[in-house]
Amino acid sequence: MQPLASRPHYSFSCDPALSREQHRRLAAAYDPITLPRLAATGVTTGWRCLDAGSGGGSVARWLARRVGSTGQVLATDLAPPEPGGRPPLTVLAHDLRHDPLPEAAFDLIVVRLVLQHLPERQAVLGRLVRALVPGGWLQIDELDISYEPPLLTPDEQAARLYTRFLAARSAALRAAGADPHWGRHVPAAMRAAGLADLDPQPHILLRSAGSAALRLLLHHTYHLRDQLIAAGLTDRQLRQVRTVMRDPVFCAASGVLYSVQGRRPRAEEVS
Ligand SMILES: C[S@@+](CC[C@H](N)C(=O)[O-])C[C@H]1O[C@@H](n2cnc3c(N)ncnc32)[C@H](O)[C@@H]1O
């Protein structure tokens, strides 16, 4: 593991073209899980929402359509692709670790696949809870990639190579300060931060030919290339594992996306 001072701030490369493509693939894979969960909170016209670490902004744009002209959606990211926005959507460059957040300001906050990358995740979570109005909802969607077995591969050697690639990806994420298993800890972290009515929902996707989940993982072989090489893979192995994943027979289980909702208790609910 690298010493803290020399660790990058975020696991993935900041190359704009690679990030844009990652955000497109994330939306294709996970919006079908995230958006119905958000809808279940009852988010509607007039709500004030925050999408923290909003990436390509697909979730924030969906929220903006729900809250309409009487609501507000703030989308923040370390490097938003298009800062600015148009009412009800505002897009801001903002570092969740250091930059201020308003207190008791949001009816709904969503954070997807961000906190597991931040070593300061529990402190950030505390600030996100304080940014909710009493009674407001927080939804955190995060992965646990400890169990992602290959199910069908062209042969045994391909299965071994795929498994080796997954191990290198976990090592690369850890080296940048991420916790690739944090998804399983989200419900307890939200309870420790003072939230009530916790509702954890686990989701596993199938990585099969042409699927959004497989397209996302294939992109990691490019987006995390330098980190994967530092973790011990070679470019030749990366080419080989892409060939394995593009084989029509290939399929595998994704890691578990835990979508967890909790509510900030109102004053009368706090004993
Ligand atoms: C894996 S992407 C997820 C993007 C989006 N939430 C989604 O699910 O489509 C992680 C995002 O977190 C942002 N990010 C990383 N560190 C951050 C920080 N300290 N403050 C705010 N955003 C951060 C990155 O720029 C990136 O857009």
PDB file of C-alpha atoms and ligand atoms in Angstrom:
ATOM      1  CA  MET A   1       0.000   0.000   0.000  1.00  0.00           C
ATOM      2  CA  GLN A   2       1.274   3.487  -0.825  1.00  0.00           C
ATOM      3  CA  PRO A   3       1.927   5.940   2.051  1.00  0.00           C
ATOM      4  CA  LEU A   4      -1.062   8.258   2.607  1.00  0.00           C
ATOM      5  CA  ALA A   5       0.624  11.407   1.312  1.00  0.00           C
ATOM      6  CA  SER A   6       1.385   9.931  -2.112  1.00  0.00           C
ATOM      7  CA  ARG A   7      -1.986   8.254  -2.681  1.00  0.00           C
ATOM      8  CA  PRO A   8      -4.139   9.648  -5.484  1.00  0.00           C
ATOM      9  CA  HIS A   9      -7.405  11.354  -4.404  1.00  0.00           C
ATOM     10  CA  TYR A  10      -9.598   8.984  -6.407  1.00  0.00           C
ATOM     11  CA  SER A  11      -9.069   5.438  -7.642  1.00  0.00           C
ATOM     12  CA  PHE A  12      -9.897   5.968 -11.337  1.00  0.00           C
ATOM     13  CA  SER A  13      -7.949   7.924 -13.952  1.00  0.00           C
ATOM     14  CA  CYS A  14      -9.244  11.503 -14.426  1.00  0.00           C
ATOM     15  CA  ASP A  15      -8.860  11.321 -18.221  1.00  0.00           C
ATOM     16  CA  PRO A  16     -12.074  13.072 -19.399  1.00  0.00           C
ATOM     17  CA  ALA A  17     -12.851  10.658 -22.265  1.00  0.00           C
ATOM     18  CA  LEU A  18     -12.380   7.603 -20.021  1.00  0.00           C
ATOM     19  CA  SER A  19     -14.447   9.178 -17.213  1.00  0.00           C
ATOM     20  CA  ARG A  20     -17.268  10.120 -19.605  1.00  0.00           C
ATOM     21  CA  GLU A  21     -17.434   6.568 -20.910  1.00  0.00           C
ATOM     22  CA  GLN A  22     -17.321   5.150 -17.360  1.00  0.00           C
ATOM     23  CA  HIS A  23     -20.252   7.372 -16.344  1.00  0.00           C
ATOM     24  CA  ARG A  24     -22.271   6.250 -19.385  1.00  0.00           C
ATOM     25  CA  ARG A  25     -21.640   2.603 -18.535  1.00  0.00           C
ATOM     26  CA  LEU A  26     -22.385   3.138 -14.823  1.00  0.00           C
ATOM     27  CA  ALA A  27     -25.727   4.706 -15.701  1.00  0.00           C
ATOM     28  CA  ALA A  28     -26.613   1.832 -18.042  1.00  0.00           C
ATOM     29  CA  ALA A  29     -25.746  -0.785 -15.403  1.00  0.00           C
ATOM     30  CA  TYR A  30     -27.050   0.823 -12.210  1.00  0.00           C
ATOM     31  CA  ASP A  31     -29.745   3.425 -13.006  1.00  0.00           C
ATOM     32  CA  PRO A  32     -32.288   0.565 -13.348  1.00  0.00           C
ATOM     33  CA  ILE A  33     -31.589  -0.193  -9.658  1.00  0.00           C
ATOM     34  CA  THR A  34     -30.992   3.313  -8.258  1.00  0.00           C
ATOM     35  CA  LEU A  35     -33.906   5.176  -9.849  1.00  0.00           C
ATOM     36  CA  PRO A  36     -36.804   2.910  -8.736  1.00  0.00           C
ATOM     37  CA  ARG A  37     -35.338   2.940  -5.214  1.00  0.00           C
ATOM     38  CA  LEU A  38     -35.302   6.750  -5.231  1.00  0.00           C
ATOM     39  CA  ALA A  39     -38.876   6.814  -6.575  1.00  0.00           C
ATOM     40  CA  ALA A  40     -39.913   4.665  -3.590  1.00  0.00           C
ATOM     41  CA  THR A  41     -39.024   7.532  -1.198  1.00  0.00           C
ATOM     42  CA  GLY A  42     -41.898   9.460  -2.793  1.00  0.00           C
ATOM     43  CA  VAL A  43     -39.594  12.147  -4.249  1.00  0.00           C
ATOM     44  CA  THR A  44     -41.847  14.574  -6.071  1.00  0.00           C
ATOM     45  CA  THR A  45     -42.432  18.208  -7.033  1.00  0.00           C
ATOM     46  CA  GLY A  46     -40.891  20.740  -4.700  1.00  0.00           C
ATOM     47  CA  TRP A  47     -38.321  18.435  -3.045  1.00  0.00           C
ATOM     48  CA  ARG A  48     -34.763  19.669  -2.491  1.00  0.00           C
ATOM     49  CA  CYS A  49     -32.230  16.979  -3.443  1.00  0.00           C
ATOM     50  CA  LEU A  50     -28.473  16.466  -3.468  1.00  0.00           C
ATOM     51  CA  ASP A  51     -26.620  13.998  -5.710  1.00  0.00           C
ATOM     52  CA  ALA A  52     -23.143  13.906  -4.128  1.00  0.00           C
ATOM     53  CA  GLY A  53     -20.346  12.673  -6.420  1.00  0.00           C
ATOM     54  CA  SER A  54     -22.801  12.873  -9.307  1.00  0.00           C
ATOM     55  CA  GLY A  55     -20.401  11.795 -12.085  1.00  0.00           C
ATOM     56  CA  GLY A  56     -22.116  11.973 -15.488  1.00  0.00           C
ATOM     57  CA  GLY A  57     -25.303  13.277 -13.815  1.00  0.00           C
ATOM     58  CA  SER A  58     -27.896  10.732 -14.997  1.00  0.00           C
ATOM     59  CA  VAL A  59     -29.344  10.407 -11.474  1.00  0.00           C
ATOM     60  CA  ALA A  60     -29.394  14.185 -10.902  1.00  0.00           C
ATOM     61  CA  ARG A  61     -31.143  14.786 -14.246  1.00  0.00           C
ATOM     62  CA  TRP A  62     -33.782  12.178 -13.336  1.00  0.00           C
ATOM     63  CA  LEU A  63     -34.304  13.881  -9.957  1.00  0.00           C
ATOM     64  CA  ALA A  64     -34.624  17.275 -11.681  1.00  0.00           C
ATOM     65  CA  ARG A  65     -37.487  15.911 -13.796  1.00  0.00           C
ATOM     66  CA  ARG A  66     -39.204  14.567 -10.635  1.00  0.00           C
ATOM     67  CA  VAL A  67     -38.932  17.744  -8.525  1.00  0.00           C
ATOM     68  CA  GLY A  68     -39.913  20.100 -11.361  1.00  0.00           C
ATOM     69  CA  SER A  69     -39.684  23.881 -11.331  1.00  0.00           C
ATOM     70  CA  THR A  70     -40.692  24.188  -7.653  1.00  0.00           C
ATOM     71  CA  GLY A  71     -37.877  21.876  -6.491  1.00  0.00           C
ATOM     72  CA  GLN A  72     -34.084  22.018  -6.464  1.00  0.00           C
ATOM     73  CA  VAL A  73     -31.404  19.483  -7.325  1.00  0.00           C
ATOM     74  CA  LEU A  74     -27.768  20.106  -6.466  1.00  0.00           C
ATOM     75  CA  ALA A  75     -25.295  17.794  -8.237  1.00  0.00           C
ATOM     76  CA  THR A  76     -21.745  17.965  -6.877  1.00  0.00           C
ATOM     77  CA  ASP A  77     -18.570  16.234  -7.995  1.00  0.00           C
ATOM     78  CA  LEU A  78     -14.812  16.612  -7.667  1.00  0.00           C
ATOM     79  CA  ALA A  79     -14.723  17.046 -11.453  1.00  0.00           C
ATOM     80  CA  PRO A  80     -18.210  17.600 -12.896  1.00  0.00           C
ATOM     81  CA  PRO A  81     -18.121  17.213 -16.703  1.00  0.00           C
ATOM     82  CA  GLU A  82     -20.451  20.233 -17.194  1.00  0.00           C
ATOM     83  CA  PRO A  83     -20.584  22.620 -14.194  1.00  0.00           C
ATOM     84  CA  GLY A  84     -23.484  25.075 -14.165  1.00  0.00           C
ATOM     85  CA  GLY A  85     -26.802  23.420 -14.914  1.00  0.00           C
ATOM     86  CA  ARG A  86     -30.259  24.856 -15.546  1.00  0.00           C
ATOM     87  CA  PRO A  87     -33.017  25.211 -12.901  1.00  0.00           C
ATOM     88  CA  PRO A  88     -34.025  23.152 -11.073  1.00  0.00           C
ATOM     89  CA  LEU A  89     -30.562  21.547 -11.534  1.00  0.00           C
ATOM     90  CA  THR A  90     -27.329  23.164 -10.278  1.00  0.00           C
ATOM     91  CA  VAL A  91     -24.002  21.402 -10.947  1.00  0.00           C
ATOM     92  CA  LEU A  92     -21.041  22.365  -8.730  1.00  0.00           C
ATOM     93  CA  ALA A  93     -17.382  21.364  -8.405  1.00  0.00           C
ATOM     94  CA  HIS A  94     -17.136  20.275  -4.757  1.00  0.00           C
ATOM     95  CA  ASP A  95     -14.872  18.015  -2.714  1.00  0.00           C
ATOM     96  CA  LEU A  96     -17.005  16.001  -0.302  1.00  0.00           C
ATOM     97  CA  ARG A  97     -14.043  15.601   2.037  1.00  0.00           C
ATOM     98  CA  HIS A  98     -13.385  19.297   2.652  1.00  0.00           C
ATOM     99  CA  ASP A  99     -15.923  21.647   1.089  1.00  0.00           C
ATOM    100  CA  PRO A 100     -18.871  22.911   3.161  1.00  0.00           C
ATOM    101  CA  LEU A 101     -22.358  21.419   2.912  1.00  0.00           C
ATOM    102  CA  PRO A 102     -25.437  23.326   4.099  1.00  0.00           C
ATOM    103  CA  GLU A 103     -27.116  21.944   7.243  1.00  0.00           C
ATOM    104  CA  ALA A 104     -30.740  20.683   7.300  1.00  0.00           C
ATOM    105  CA  ALA A 105     -31.160  21.642   3.642  1.00  0.00           C
ATOM    106  CA  PHE A 106     -32.186  18.519   1.672  1.00  0.00           C
ATOM    107  CA  ASP A 107     -35.246  16.254   1.640  1.00  0.00           C
ATOM    108  CA  LEU A 108     -33.283  13.566  -0.214  1.00  0.00           C
ATOM    109  CA  ILE A 109     -29.575  12.858  -0.705  1.00  0.00           C
ATOM    110  CA  VAL A 110     -28.225  10.144  -2.992  1.00  0.00           C
ATOM    111  CA  VAL A 111     -24.601   8.984  -3.101  1.00  0.00           C
ATOM    112  CA  ARG A 112     -23.727   6.173  -5.506  1.00  0.00           C
ATOM    113  CA  LEU A 113     -20.315   4.511  -5.740  1.00  0.00           C
ATOM    114  CA  VAL A 114     -18.447   7.423  -4.167  1.00  0.00           C
ATOM    115  CA  LEU A 115     -17.972   6.885  -0.416  1.00  0.00           C
ATOM    116  CA  GLN A 116     -16.188   3.552  -0.821  1.00  0.00           C
ATOM    117  CA  HIS A 117     -13.429   5.460  -2.629  1.00  0.00           C
ATOM    118  CA  LEU A 118     -12.928   7.934   0.251  1.00  0.00           C
ATOM    119  CA  PRO A 119     -10.891   6.895   3.310  1.00  0.00           C
ATOM    120  CA  GLU A 120     -12.775   9.668   5.190  1.00  0.00           C
ATOM    121  CA  ARG A 121     -16.129   8.013   4.377  1.00  0.00           C
ATOM    122  CA  GLN A 122     -17.536   7.891   7.942  1.00  0.00           C
ATOM    123  CA  ALA A 123     -16.827  11.596   8.581  1.00  0.00           C
ATOM    124  CA  VAL A 124     -18.336  12.503   5.184  1.00  0.00           C
ATOM    125  CA  LEU A 125     -21.383  10.380   6.011  1.00  0.00           C
ATOM    126  CA  GLY A 126     -21.886  12.345   9.256  1.00  0.00           C
ATOM    127  CA  ARG A 127     -21.869  15.629   7.300  1.00  0.00           C
ATOM    128  CA  LEU A 128     -24.326  14.220   4.742  1.00  0.00           C
ATOM    129  CA  VAL A 129     -26.711  13.243   7.563  1.00  0.00           C
ATOM    130  CA  ARG A 130     -26.524  16.767   9.005  1.00  0.00           C
ATOM    131  CA  ALA A 131     -27.317  18.141   5.528  1.00  0.00           C
ATOM    132  CA  LEU A 132     -30.696  16.322   5.605  1.00  0.00           C
ATOM    133  CA  VAL A 133     -33.812  17.988   6.974  1.00  0.00           C
ATOM    134  CA  PRO A 134     -35.273  16.026   9.919  1.00  0.00           C
ATOM    135  CA  GLY A 135     -37.352  13.292   8.262  1.00  0.00           C
ATOM    136  CA  GLY A 136     -35.222  13.485   5.075  1.00  0.00           C
ATOM    137  CA  TRP A 137     -33.905  10.421   3.197  1.00  0.00           C
ATOM    138  CA  LEU A 138     -30.364   9.307   2.444  1.00  0.00           C
ATOM    139  CA  GLN A 139     -29.789   6.605  -0.196  1.00  0.00           C
ATOM    140  CA  ILE A 140     -26.296   5.129  -0.459  1.00  0.00           C
ATOM    141  CA  ASP A 141     -25.605   2.632  -3.268  1.00  0.00           C
ATOM    142  CA  GLU A 142     -22.202   0.946  -2.889  1.00  0.00           C
ATOM    143  CA  LEU A 143     -20.514  -2.252  -4.046  1.00  0.00           C
ATOM    144  CA  ASP A 144     -19.004  -5.204  -2.256  1.00  0.00           C
ATOM    145  CA  ILE A 145     -16.795  -6.939  -4.844  1.00  0.00           C
ATOM    146  CA  SER A 146     -15.577  -9.760  -2.598  1.00  0.00           C
ATOM    147  CA  TYR A 147     -17.682 -12.366  -4.477  1.00  0.00           C
ATOM    148  CA  GLU A 148     -17.731 -12.135  -8.291  1.00  0.00           C
ATOM    149  CA  PRO A 149     -17.311 -15.733  -9.522  1.00  0.00           C
ATOM    150  CA  PRO A 150     -16.847 -16.611 -13.190  1.00  0.00           C
ATOM    151  CA  LEU A 151     -19.761 -18.898 -14.159  1.00  0.00           C
ATOM    152  CA  LEU A 152     -18.927 -19.908 -17.746  1.00  0.00           C
ATOM    153  CA  THR A 153     -15.563 -19.329 -19.434  1.00  0.00           C
ATOM    154  CA  PRO A 154     -14.000 -20.783 -22.612  1.00  0.00           C
ATOM    155  CA  ASP A 155     -11.671 -22.965 -20.463  1.00  0.00           C
ATOM    156  CA  GLU A 156     -10.037 -23.260 -17.025  1.00  0.00           C
ATOM    157  CA  GLN A 157      -7.088 -21.051 -17.935  1.00  0.00           C
ATOM    158  CA  ALA A 158      -9.518 -18.260 -18.881  1.00  0.00           C
ATOM    159  CA  ALA A 159     -11.254 -18.604 -15.504  1.00  0.00           C
ATOM    160  CA  ARG A 160      -7.901 -18.307 -13.722  1.00  0.00           C
ATOM    161  CA  LEU A 161      -6.912 -15.226 -15.721  1.00  0.00           C
ATOM    162  CA  TYR A 162     -10.271 -13.543 -15.028  1.00  0.00           C
ATOM    163  CA  THR A 163      -9.914 -14.279 -11.302  1.00  0.00           C
ATOM    164  CA  ARG A 164      -6.385 -12.870 -11.327  1.00  0.00           C
ATOM    165  CA  PHE A 165      -7.647  -9.701 -13.040  1.00  0.00           C
ATOM    166  CA  LEU A 166     -10.334  -9.276 -10.343  1.00  0.00           C
ATOM    167  CA  ALA A 167      -7.717  -9.654  -7.592  1.00  0.00           C
ATOM    168  CA  ALA A 168      -5.500  -7.025  -9.254  1.00  0.00           C
ATOM    169  CA  ARG A 169      -8.496  -4.672  -9.561  1.00  0.00           C
ATOM    170  CA  SER A 170      -9.239  -5.034  -5.815  1.00  0.00           C
ATOM    171  CA  ALA A 171      -5.567  -4.420  -4.985  1.00  0.00           C
ATOM    172  CA  ALA A 172      -5.519  -1.309  -7.217  1.00  0.00           C
ATOM    173  CA  LEU A 173      -8.631   0.102  -5.521  1.00  0.00           C
ATOM    174  CA  ARG A 174      -7.222  -0.582  -2.044  1.00  0.00           C
ATOM    175  CA  ALA A 175      -3.902   1.049  -2.969  1.00  0.00           C
ATOM    176  CA  ALA A 176      -5.839   4.250  -3.724  1.00  0.00           C
ATOM    177  CA  GLY A 177      -7.526   4.177  -0.297  1.00  0.00           C
ATOM    178  CA  ALA A 178     -10.815   2.615  -1.439  1.00  0.00           C
ATOM    179  CA  ASP A 179     -12.606  -0.170   0.440  1.00  0.00           C
ATOM    180  CA  PRO A 180     -13.917  -2.481  -2.311  1.00  0.00           C
ATOM    181  CA  HIS A 181     -16.035  -4.397   0.236  1.00  0.00           C
ATOM    182  CA  TRP A 182     -17.615  -1.342   1.876  1.00  0.00           C
ATOM    183  CA  GLY A 183     -21.078  -2.068   0.448  1.00  0.00           C
ATOM    184  CA  ARG A 184     -21.702  -4.665   3.156  1.00  0.00           C
ATOM    185  CA  HIS A 185     -20.848  -2.129   5.882  1.00  0.00           C
ATOM    186  CA  VAL A 186     -23.185   0.618   4.647  1.00  0.00           C
ATOM    187  CA  PRO A 187     -26.244  -0.265   6.797  1.00  0.00           C
ATOM    188  CA  ALA A 188     -24.176  -0.292  10.020  1.00  0.00           C
ATOM    189  CA  ALA A 189     -22.354   2.906   8.998  1.00  0.00           C
ATOM    190  CA  MET A 190     -25.690   4.647   8.369  1.00  0.00           C
ATOM    191  CA  ARG A 191     -27.043   3.473  11.729  1.00  0.00           C
ATOM    192  CA  ALA A 192     -23.875   4.710  13.468  1.00  0.00           C
ATOM    193  CA  ALA A 193     -24.408   8.075  11.758  1.00  0.00           C
ATOM    194  CA  GLY A 194     -27.842   8.347  13.405  1.00  0.00           C
ATOM    195  CA  LEU A 195     -30.228   7.291  10.619  1.00  0.00           C
ATOM    196  CA  ALA A 196     -33.429   5.316  11.238  1.00  0.00           C
ATOM    197  CA  ASP A 197     -35.761   3.077   9.165  1.00  0.00           C
ATOM    198  CA  LEU A 198     -32.775   1.429   7.449  1.00  0.00           C
ATOM    199  CA  ASP A 199     -33.668  -0.591   4.371  1.00  0.00           C
ATOM    200  CA  PRO A 200     -30.748  -2.469   2.728  1.00  0.00           C
ATOM    201  CA  GLN A 201     -31.398  -4.115  -0.671  1.00  0.00           C
ATOM    202  CA  PRO A 202     -28.667  -6.289  -2.282  1.00  0.00           C
ATOM    203  CA  HIS A 203     -28.490  -6.590  -6.089  1.00  0.00           C
ATOM    204  CA  ILE A 204     -26.302  -8.856  -8.261  1.00  0.00           C
ATOM    205  CA  LEU A 205     -26.053  -8.409 -12.039  1.00  0.00           C
ATOM    206  CA  LEU A 206     -25.079 -10.982 -14.651  1.00  0.00           C
ATOM    207  CA  ARG A 207     -21.974 -10.168 -16.682  1.00  0.00           C
ATOM    208  CA  SER A 208     -22.942 -11.839 -19.942  1.00  0.00           C
ATOM    209  CA  ALA A 209     -22.189 -10.976 -23.574  1.00  0.00           C
ATOM    210  CA  GLY A 210     -23.365  -7.440 -24.398  1.00  0.00           C
ATOM    211  CA  SER A 211     -24.705  -6.769 -20.857  1.00  0.00           C
ATOM    212  CA  ALA A 212     -24.284  -3.368 -19.212  1.00  0.00           C
ATOM    213  CA  ALA A 213     -22.507  -5.016 -16.271  1.00  0.00           C
ATOM    214  CA  LEU A 214     -19.922  -6.674 -18.528  1.00  0.00           C
ATOM    215  CA  ARG A 215     -19.418  -3.487 -20.567  1.00  0.00           C
ATOM    216  CA  LEU A 216     -18.661  -1.629 -17.303  1.00  0.00           C
ATOM    217  CA  LEU A 217     -16.069  -4.182 -16.210  1.00  0.00           C
ATOM    218  CA  LEU A 218     -14.435  -4.227 -19.662  1.00  0.00           C
ATOM    219  CA  HIS A 219     -14.040  -0.471 -19.370  1.00  0.00           C
ATOM    220  CA  HIS A 220     -12.131  -0.905 -16.081  1.00  0.00           C
ATOM    221  CA  THR A 221      -9.383  -2.681 -18.057  1.00  0.00           C
ATOM    222  CA  TYR A 222      -8.744   0.679 -19.805  1.00  0.00           C
ATOM    223  CA  HIS A 223      -9.765   3.167 -17.081  1.00  0.00           C
ATOM    224  CA  LEU A 224      -7.687   1.439 -14.368  1.00  0.00           C
ATOM    225  CA  ARG A 225      -4.910   0.292 -16.749  1.00  0.00           C
ATOM    226  CA  ASP A 226      -2.013   2.052 -14.978  1.00  0.00           C
ATOM    227  CA  GLN A 227      -3.192   0.896 -11.534  1.00  0.00           C
ATOM    228  CA  LEU A 228      -3.660  -2.687 -12.795  1.00  0.00           C
ATOM    229  CA  ILE A 229      -0.122  -2.713 -14.173  1.00  0.00           C
ATOM    230  CA  ALA A 230       1.134  -1.371 -10.819  1.00  0.00           C
ATOM    231  CA  ALA A 231      -0.803  -4.206  -9.164  1.00  0.00           C
ATOM    232  CA  GLY A 232       1.168  -6.784 -11.181  1.00  0.00           C
ATOM    233  CA  LEU A 233      -0.752  -7.412 -14.434  1.00  0.00           C
ATOM    234  CA  THR A 234       0.868  -6.975 -17.845  1.00  0.00           C
ATOM    235  CA  ASP A 235      -0.639  -5.323 -20.930  1.00  0.00           C
ATOM    236  CA  ARG A 236      -0.583  -8.761 -22.555  1.00  0.00           C
ATOM    237  CA  GLN A 237      -2.720 -10.182 -19.726  1.00  0.00           C
ATOM    238  CA  LEU A 238      -5.099  -7.240 -20.002  1.00  0.00           C
ATOM    239  CA  ARG A 239      -5.535  -7.949 -23.731  1.00  0.00           C
ATOM    240  CA  GLN A 240      -6.101 -11.629 -22.927  1.00  0.00           C
ATOM    241  CA  VAL A 241      -8.689 -10.944 -20.221  1.00  0.00           C
ATOM    242  CA  ARG A 242     -10.579  -8.630 -22.624  1.00  0.00           C
ATOM    243  CA  THR A 243     -10.660 -11.498 -25.123  1.00  0.00           C
ATOM    244  CA  VAL A 244     -11.988 -13.820 -22.397  1.00  0.00           C
ATOM    245  CA  MET A 245     -14.739 -11.365 -21.445  1.00  0.00           C
ATOM    246  CA  ARG A 246     -15.691 -10.804 -25.104  1.00  0.00           C
ATOM    247  CA  ASP A 247     -16.093 -14.532 -25.723  1.00  0.00           C
ATOM    248  CA  PRO A 248     -19.820 -15.227 -26.374  1.00  0.00           C
ATOM    249  CA  VAL A 249     -19.777 -18.076 -23.843  1.00  0.00           C
ATOM    250  CA  PHE A 250     -18.441 -15.910 -20.997  1.00  0.00           C
ATOM    251  CA  CYS A 251     -20.652 -15.067 -18.055  1.00  0.00           C
ATOM    252  CA  ALA A 252     -19.991 -14.169 -14.436  1.00  0.00           C
ATOM    253  CA  ALA A 253     -21.761 -12.768 -11.390  1.00  0.00           C
ATOM    254  CA  SER A 254     -21.125  -9.124 -10.570  1.00  0.00           C
ATOM    255  CA  GLY A 255     -20.271  -7.942  -7.086  1.00  0.00           C
ATOM    256  CA  VAL A 256     -23.200  -7.016  -4.841  1.00  0.00           C
ATOM    257  CA  LEU A 257     -24.578  -3.492  -5.101  1.00  0.00           C
ATOM    258  CA  TYR A 258     -26.125  -2.638  -1.754  1.00  0.00           C
ATOM    259  CA  SER A 259     -28.749   0.057  -2.139  1.00  0.00           C
ATOM    260  CA  VAL A 260     -29.450   1.283   1.384  1.00  0.00           C
ATOM    261  CA  GLN A 261     -31.986   3.894   2.439  1.00  0.00           C
ATOM    262  CA  GLY A 262     -32.287   5.541   5.834  1.00  0.00           C
ATOM    263  CA  ARG A 263     -34.153   8.520   7.274  1.00  0.00           C
ATOM    264  CA  ARG A 264     -32.954  11.274   9.588  1.00  0.00           C
ATOM    265  CA  PRO A 265     -35.206  11.060  12.650  1.00  0.00           C
ATOM    266  CA  ARG A 266     -37.375  14.058  13.504  1.00  0.00           C
ATOM    267  CA  ALA A 267     -36.759  15.699  16.918  1.00  0.00           C
ATOM    268  CA  GLU A 268     -39.797  13.947  18.468  1.00  0.00           C
ATOM    269  CA  GLU A 269     -38.443  10.539  17.314  1.00  0.00           C
ATOM    270  CA  VAL A 270     -35.086  10.971  19.074  1.00  0.00           C
ATOM    271  CA  SER A 271     -35.269   9.499  22.589  1.00  0.00           C
TER     272      SER A 271
HETATM  273  C1  LIG B   1     -17.629   5.694  -9.658  1.00  0.00           C
HETATM  274  S1  LIG B   1     -18.054   7.357  -9.987  1.00  0.00           S
HETATM  275  C2  LIG B   1     -19.787   7.387  -9.608  1.00  0.00           C
HETATM  276  C3  LIG B   1     -20.489   8.545 -10.262  1.00  0.00           C
HETATM  277  C4  LIG B   1     -22.003   8.605 -10.031  1.00  0.00           C
HETATM  278  N1  LIG B   1     -22.330   8.728  -8.622  1.00  0.00           N
HETATM  279  C5  LIG B   1     -22.659   7.382 -10.616  1.00  0.00           C
HETATM  280  O1  LIG B   1     -22.924   6.438  -9.863  1.00  0.00           O
HETATM  281  O2  LIG B   1     -22.878   7.358 -11.833  1.00  0.00           O
HETATM  282  C6  LIG B   1     -17.386   8.214  -8.584  1.00  0.00           C
HETATM  283  C7  LIG B   1     -17.525   9.726  -8.689  1.00  0.00           C
HETATM  284  O3  LIG B   1     -17.122  10.290  -7.443  1.00  0.00           O
HETATM  285  C8  LIG B   1     -16.406  11.478  -7.701  1.00  0.00           C
HETATM  286  N2  LIG B   1     -15.554  11.760  -6.541  1.00  0.00           N
HETATM  287  C9  LIG B   1     -14.440  11.086  -6.146  1.00  0.00           C
HETATM  288  N3  LIG B   1     -13.939  11.667  -5.037  1.00  0.00           N
HETATM  289  C10 LIG B   1     -14.753  12.698  -4.721  1.00  0.00           C
HETATM  290  C11 LIG B   1     -14.756  13.689  -3.684  1.00  0.00           C
HETATM  291  N4  LIG B   1     -13.781  13.715  -2.770  1.00  0.00           N
HETATM  292  N5  LIG B   1     -15.746  14.617  -3.680  1.00  0.00           N
HETATM  293  C12 LIG B   1     -16.712  14.599  -4.619  1.00  0.00           C
HETATM  294  N6  LIG B   1     -16.769  13.699  -5.637  1.00  0.00           N
HETATM  295  C13 LIG B   1     -15.790  12.758  -5.674  1.00  0.00           C
HETATM  296  C14 LIG B   1     -15.620  11.168  -8.972  1.00  0.00           C
HETATM  297  O4  LIG B   1     -15.212  12.356  -9.633  1.00  0.00           O
HETATM  298  C15 LIG B   1     -16.642  10.348  -9.769  1.00  0.00           C
HETATM  299  O5  LIG B   1     -17.434  11.155 -10.613  1.00  0.00           O
END
